[in-house]
GROMACS .gro file of C-alpha atoms in nm:
model
  237
    1MET     CA    1  -3.041  -5.468   0.512
    2ASP     CA    2  -2.872  -5.368   0.185
    3PHE     CA    3  -2.803  -5.736   0.112
    4VAL     CA    4  -3.170  -5.827   0.153
    5TYR     CA    5  -3.300  -5.511  -0.012
    6PRO     CA    6  -3.028  -5.383  -0.249
    7PRO     CA    7  -3.044  -5.002  -0.276
    8ARG     CA    8  -3.210  -4.880  -0.593
    9CYS     CA    9  -3.263  -4.538  -0.741
   10PRO     CA   10  -3.624  -4.440  -0.658
   11ALA     CA   11  -3.658  -4.262  -0.993
   12CYS     CA   12  -3.531  -4.524  -1.240
   13GLY     CA   13  -3.461  -4.841  -1.043
   14ARG     CA   14  -3.086  -4.861  -1.112
   15ALA     CA   15  -2.854  -4.987  -0.839
   16THR     CA   16  -2.716  -4.716  -0.610
   17GLY     CA   17  -2.464  -4.699  -0.329
   18ALA     CA   18  -2.716  -4.602  -0.059
   19GLN     CA   19  -3.084  -4.645   0.020
   20THR     CA   20  -3.153  -4.271   0.029
   21GLY     CA   21  -2.987  -4.147  -0.289
   22LEU     CA   22  -3.038  -4.121  -0.663
   23CYS     CA   23  -2.820  -4.271  -0.932
   24THR     CA   24  -2.573  -4.038  -1.103
   25THR     CA   25  -2.787  -4.023  -1.418
   26CYS     CA   26  -3.101  -3.909  -1.235
   27TRP     CA   27  -2.903  -3.662  -1.024
   28SER     CA   28  -2.771  -3.505  -1.342
   29GLU     CA   29  -3.119  -3.493  -1.495
   30LEU     CA   30  -3.284  -3.314  -1.202
   31ALA     CA   31  -3.381  -2.972  -1.329
   32VAL     CA   32  -3.298  -2.702  -1.073
   33PRO     CA   33  -3.468  -2.364  -1.123
   34GLY     CA   34  -3.231  -2.103  -1.259
   35HIS     CA   35  -3.250  -1.741  -1.360
   36PRO     CA   36  -3.440  -1.570  -1.502
   37LEU     CA   37  -3.724  -1.636  -1.258
   38CYS     CA   38  -4.030  -1.435  -1.164
   39THR     CA   39  -3.930  -1.238  -0.856
   40LEU     CA   40  -4.272  -1.296  -0.697
   41CYS     CA   41  -4.356  -1.662  -0.768
   42SER     CA   42  -4.022  -1.804  -0.894
   43ILE     CA   43  -4.170  -1.952  -1.209
   44PRO     CA   44  -3.903  -1.990  -1.480
   45LEU     CA   45  -3.917  -1.725  -1.750
   46PHE     CA   46  -3.814  -1.885  -2.077
   47SER     CA   47  -3.733  -1.565  -2.260
   48ASP     CA   48  -3.414  -1.406  -2.382
   49ASP     CA   49  -3.567  -1.069  -2.295
   50ALA     CA   50  -3.631  -1.154  -1.928
   51TYR     CA   51  -3.427  -0.950  -1.681
   52GLU     CA   52  -3.326  -1.010  -1.320
   53GLU     CA   53  -3.623  -0.830  -1.161
   54ALA     CA   54  -3.883  -0.960  -1.410
   55ILE     CA   55  -4.238  -1.049  -1.306
   56CYS     CA   56  -4.450  -1.307  -1.488
   57SER     CA   57  -4.777  -1.207  -1.651
   58GLN     CA   58  -4.984  -1.398  -1.396
   59CYS     CA   59  -4.832  -1.209  -1.102
   60VAL     CA   60  -4.876  -0.878  -1.284
   61GLU     CA   61  -5.247  -0.948  -1.327
   62ALA     CA   62  -5.300  -1.095  -0.978
   63PRO     CA   63  -5.013  -1.025  -0.731
   64PRO     CA   64  -4.974  -1.325  -0.498
   65LEU     CA   65  -5.032  -1.310  -0.124
   66HIS     CA   66  -4.726  -1.521  -0.043
   67ASP     CA   67  -4.381  -1.376   0.016
   68GLY     CA   68  -4.194  -1.603  -0.224
   69ILE     CA   69  -4.190  -1.959  -0.359
   70PHE     CA   70  -3.872  -2.164  -0.324
   71ALA     CA   71  -3.872  -2.481  -0.533
   72ALA     CA   72  -3.605  -2.751  -0.522
   73THR     CA   73  -3.665  -2.867  -0.881
   74ILE     CA   74  -3.867  -2.809  -1.194
   75TYR     CA   75  -4.154  -3.055  -1.228
   76ASP     CA   76  -4.035  -3.292  -1.501
   77ASP     CA   77  -4.007  -3.668  -1.559
   78VAL     CA   78  -3.742  -3.728  -1.292
   79SER     CA   79  -3.899  -3.517  -1.017
   80ARG     CA   80  -4.243  -3.656  -1.106
   81LYS     CA   81  -4.124  -4.014  -1.052
   82LEU     CA   82  -3.970  -3.918  -0.719
   83ILE     CA   83  -4.282  -3.742  -0.598
   84LEU     CA   84  -4.517  -4.019  -0.711
   85ALA     CA   85  -4.300  -4.279  -0.537
   86PHE     CA   86  -4.304  -4.067  -0.222
   87LYS     CA   87  -4.666  -3.960  -0.235
   88HIS     CA   88  -4.844  -4.269  -0.366
   89GLY     CA   89  -4.577  -4.539  -0.364
   90ARG     CA   90  -4.537  -4.528   0.015
   91LYS     CA   91  -4.162  -4.468  -0.010
   92ILE     CA   92  -4.163  -4.236   0.288
   93ALA     CA   93  -3.788  -4.278   0.338
   94LEU     CA   94  -3.753  -4.029   0.051
   95ALA     CA   95  -3.871  -3.752   0.285
   96ARG     CA   96  -3.520  -3.676   0.408
   97LEU     CA   97  -3.369  -3.662   0.059
   98LEU     CA   98  -3.648  -3.441  -0.078
   99ALA     CA   99  -3.640  -3.216   0.227
  100ARG     CA  100  -3.265  -3.162   0.182
  101LEU     CA  101  -3.331  -3.049  -0.175
  102VAL     CA  102  -3.588  -2.797  -0.051
  103VAL     CA  103  -3.361  -2.673   0.229
  104ALA     CA  104  -3.090  -2.596  -0.026
  105ARG     CA  105  -3.324  -2.346  -0.196
  106LEU     CA  106  -3.462  -2.170   0.113
  107PRO     CA  107  -3.354  -1.815   0.200
  108LYS     CA  108  -3.027  -1.792   0.392
  109ASP     CA  109  -3.152  -1.561   0.667
  110ASP     CA  110  -3.194  -1.564   1.044
  111VAL     CA  111  -3.574  -1.554   1.045
  112ALA     CA  112  -3.725  -1.802   1.293
  113ARG     CA  113  -4.015  -1.953   1.102
  114ILE     CA  114  -4.296  -2.192   1.189
  115VAL     CA  115  -4.295  -2.479   0.939
  116ILE     CA  116  -4.652  -2.574   0.845
  117PRO     CA  117  -4.748  -2.840   0.585
  118VAL     CA  118  -5.035  -2.816   0.341
  119PRO     CA  119  -5.303  -3.028   0.513
  120LEU     CA  120  -5.485  -3.343   0.404
  121HIS     CA  121  -5.845  -3.412   0.493
  122ARG     CA  122  -5.871  -3.674   0.767
  123TRP     CA  123  -6.030  -3.929   0.528
  124ARG     CA  124  -5.749  -3.886   0.274
  125LEU     CA  125  -5.497  -3.912   0.557
  126TRP     CA  126  -5.662  -4.233   0.675
  127GLN     CA  127  -5.658  -4.381   0.324
  128ARG     CA  128  -5.297  -4.289   0.246
  129GLY     CA  129  -5.162  -4.338   0.595
  130TYR     CA  130  -4.951  -4.021   0.599
  131ASN     CA  131  -4.938  -3.663   0.479
  132GLN     CA  132  -4.636  -3.630   0.250
  133ALA     CA  133  -4.616  -3.255   0.311
  134ALA     CA  134  -4.607  -3.314   0.688
  135LEU     CA  135  -4.317  -3.559   0.650
  136LEU     CA  136  -4.128  -3.299   0.448
  137ALA     CA  137  -4.205  -3.029   0.705
  138GLN     CA  138  -4.072  -3.244   0.988
  139GLU     CA  139  -3.748  -3.316   0.802
  140ILE     CA  140  -3.704  -2.947   0.712
  141SER     CA  141  -3.752  -2.857   1.077
  142LEU     CA  142  -3.498  -3.122   1.185
  143ALA     CA  143  -3.253  -2.964   0.941
  144GLY     CA  144  -3.271  -2.645   1.147
  145HIS     CA  145  -3.519  -2.440   0.947
  146GLY     CA  146  -3.783  -2.358   1.206
  147SER     CA  147  -4.020  -2.534   1.442
  148CYS     CA  148  -4.269  -2.775   1.286
  149MET     CA  149  -4.643  -2.736   1.343
  150VAL     CA  150  -4.799  -3.028   1.155
  151ASP     CA  151  -5.156  -2.937   1.254
  152GLY     CA  152  -5.145  -2.563   1.195
  153LEU     CA  153  -5.390  -2.595   0.904
  154ILE     CA  154  -5.690  -2.826   0.863
  155ARG     CA  155  -5.920  -2.922   0.577
  156THR     CA  156  -6.284  -2.907   0.667
  157ARG     CA  157  -6.421  -3.131   0.390
  158SER     CA  158  -6.297  -3.393   0.149
  159THR     CA  159  -6.251  -3.297  -0.217
  160PRO     CA  160  -6.187  -3.505  -0.529
  161PRO     CA  161  -5.828  -3.527  -0.659
  162LEU     CA  162  -5.727  -3.188  -0.798
  163GLY     CA  163  -5.441  -3.297  -1.023
  164ASN     CA  164  -5.624  -3.279  -1.356
  165LEU     CA  165  -5.843  -2.979  -1.281
  166PRO     CA  166  -5.775  -2.624  -1.405
  167GLY     CA  167  -5.689  -2.355  -1.154
  168THR     CA  168  -6.036  -2.200  -1.148
  169GLN     CA  169  -6.204  -2.527  -1.050
  170ARG     CA  170  -5.935  -2.596  -0.790
  171ARG     CA  171  -5.991  -2.256  -0.631
  172ASP     CA  172  -6.368  -2.309  -0.626
  173LEU     CA  173  -6.330  -2.648  -0.453
  174LEU     CA  174  -6.079  -2.514  -0.202
  175ALA     CA  175  -6.264  -2.194  -0.111
  176GLY     CA  176  -6.344  -2.211   0.259
  177ASN     CA  177  -6.207  -2.567   0.282
  178ILE     CA  178  -5.877  -2.483   0.451
  179ARG     CA  179  -5.868  -2.316   0.791
  180VAL     CA  180  -5.623  -2.238   1.068
  181LYS     CA  181  -5.670  -2.472   1.361
  182PRO     CA  182  -5.821  -2.256   1.639
  183ALA     CA  183  -5.581  -2.389   1.903
  184ARG     CA  184  -5.284  -2.280   1.687
  185ARG     CA  185  -5.406  -1.933   1.593
  186SER     CA  186  -5.227  -1.753   1.877
  187ARG     CA  187  -4.889  -1.901   1.773
  188ILE     CA  188  -4.941  -1.811   1.408
  189GLU     CA  189  -5.032  -1.450   1.479
  190ASN     CA  190  -4.732  -1.223   1.404
  191ALA     CA  191  -4.523  -1.527   1.308
  192ASP     CA  192  -4.314  -1.590   0.998
  193VAL     CA  193  -4.434  -1.910   0.831
  194LEU     CA  194  -4.278  -2.157   0.590
  195LEU     CA  195  -4.561  -2.339   0.411
  196VAL     CA  196  -4.447  -2.679   0.278
  197ASP     CA  197  -4.593  -2.873  -0.016
  198ASP     CA  198  -4.469  -3.139  -0.256
  199VAL     CA  199  -4.566  -2.976  -0.587
  200VAL     CA  200  -4.681  -2.628  -0.689
  201THR     CA  201  -4.868  -2.622  -1.021
  202THR     CA  202  -5.155  -2.375  -1.051
  203GLY     CA  203  -5.090  -2.242  -0.699
  204ALA     CA  204  -5.455  -2.279  -0.596
  205THR     CA  205  -5.391  -2.497  -0.289
  206ASN     CA  206  -5.098  -2.307  -0.143
  207GLY     CA  207  -5.271  -1.981  -0.236
  208GLU     CA  208  -5.569  -2.071  -0.017
  209CYS     CA  209  -5.334  -2.179   0.263
  210VAL     CA  210  -5.145  -1.850   0.245
  211ARG     CA  211  -5.470  -1.654   0.247
  212VAL     CA  212  -5.598  -1.812   0.569
  213LEU     CA  213  -5.257  -1.784   0.736
  214LYS     CA  214  -5.239  -1.414   0.654
  215GLU     CA  215  -5.597  -1.366   0.777
  216ALA     CA  216  -5.491  -1.534   1.103
  217GLY     CA  217  -5.222  -1.266   1.142
  218ALA     CA  218  -4.911  -1.434   1.000
  219LYS     CA  219  -4.645  -1.169   0.938
  220SER     CA  220  -4.503  -1.343   0.631
  221VAL     CA  221  -4.558  -1.672   0.447
  222ILE     CA  222  -4.306  -1.825   0.209
  223VAL     CA  223  -4.369  -2.151   0.024
  224GLY     CA  224  -4.115  -2.434   0.002
  225CYS     CA  225  -4.180  -2.722  -0.238
  226VAL     CA  226  -4.001  -3.013  -0.401
  227ALA     CA  227  -4.111  -2.926  -0.754
  228ARG     CA  228  -4.252  -2.626  -0.938
  229ALA     CA  229  -4.439  -2.649  -1.266
  230ALA     CA  230  -4.240  -2.469  -1.531
  231PHE     CA  231  -4.538  -2.321  -1.711
  232LEU     CA  232  -4.805  -2.062  -1.661
  233PRO     CA  233  -5.141  -2.241  -1.625
  234ARG     CA  234  -5.376  -2.161  -1.910
  235LYS     CA  235  -5.692  -1.974  -1.831
  236LYS     CA  236  -6.022  -2.139  -1.908
  237GLN     CA  237  -6.173  -1.987  -2.221
   0.00000   0.00000   0.00000
């Protein structure tokens, strides 16, 4: 297989030793979140005055409903190429690699969590052929971090792509659009949940997911993602 399809780095295209890895250059360029971080949302705090228990201005103004965000990388050029190849380039074999990066950042505790992906609407799922968050959730579960429930959440209507929209518009479009699947509600009640997504930027999507999970009785909800935007989204003036 390697002779017919020589292994290449999914981020830059250089030759690699295995089909599922990055080249040494891209490995070294992956930006891993480091302290100081916001203790509530884990966004990097680029300040010499930030201390270990610091909280970002956004979380001070509007405390999040989730119980922590755990990001494998900072969203930059390298992680963006990986995620685009995985999400839109149909390179689903990257799921295992990306899931391992997320697992390395998850809390080292004995909590038995249900692993639930951020959902896609059925029409988007039909067009793309897969839900990238569900593939990540399955791999995270296989790595021993909880039992996977790929259909715990559902989207009730299709929305336009949210990537270029500010947080306020995203929240308006998502309001009431994500729900707990009725058949799964009894399992979610009083459960600890790991919500899985590929990228966290404004936090609008995972925020709505966390809200409905908490309303369904989830005891705690942490968020695991491949990449976290390293900036505080600007408010619309």
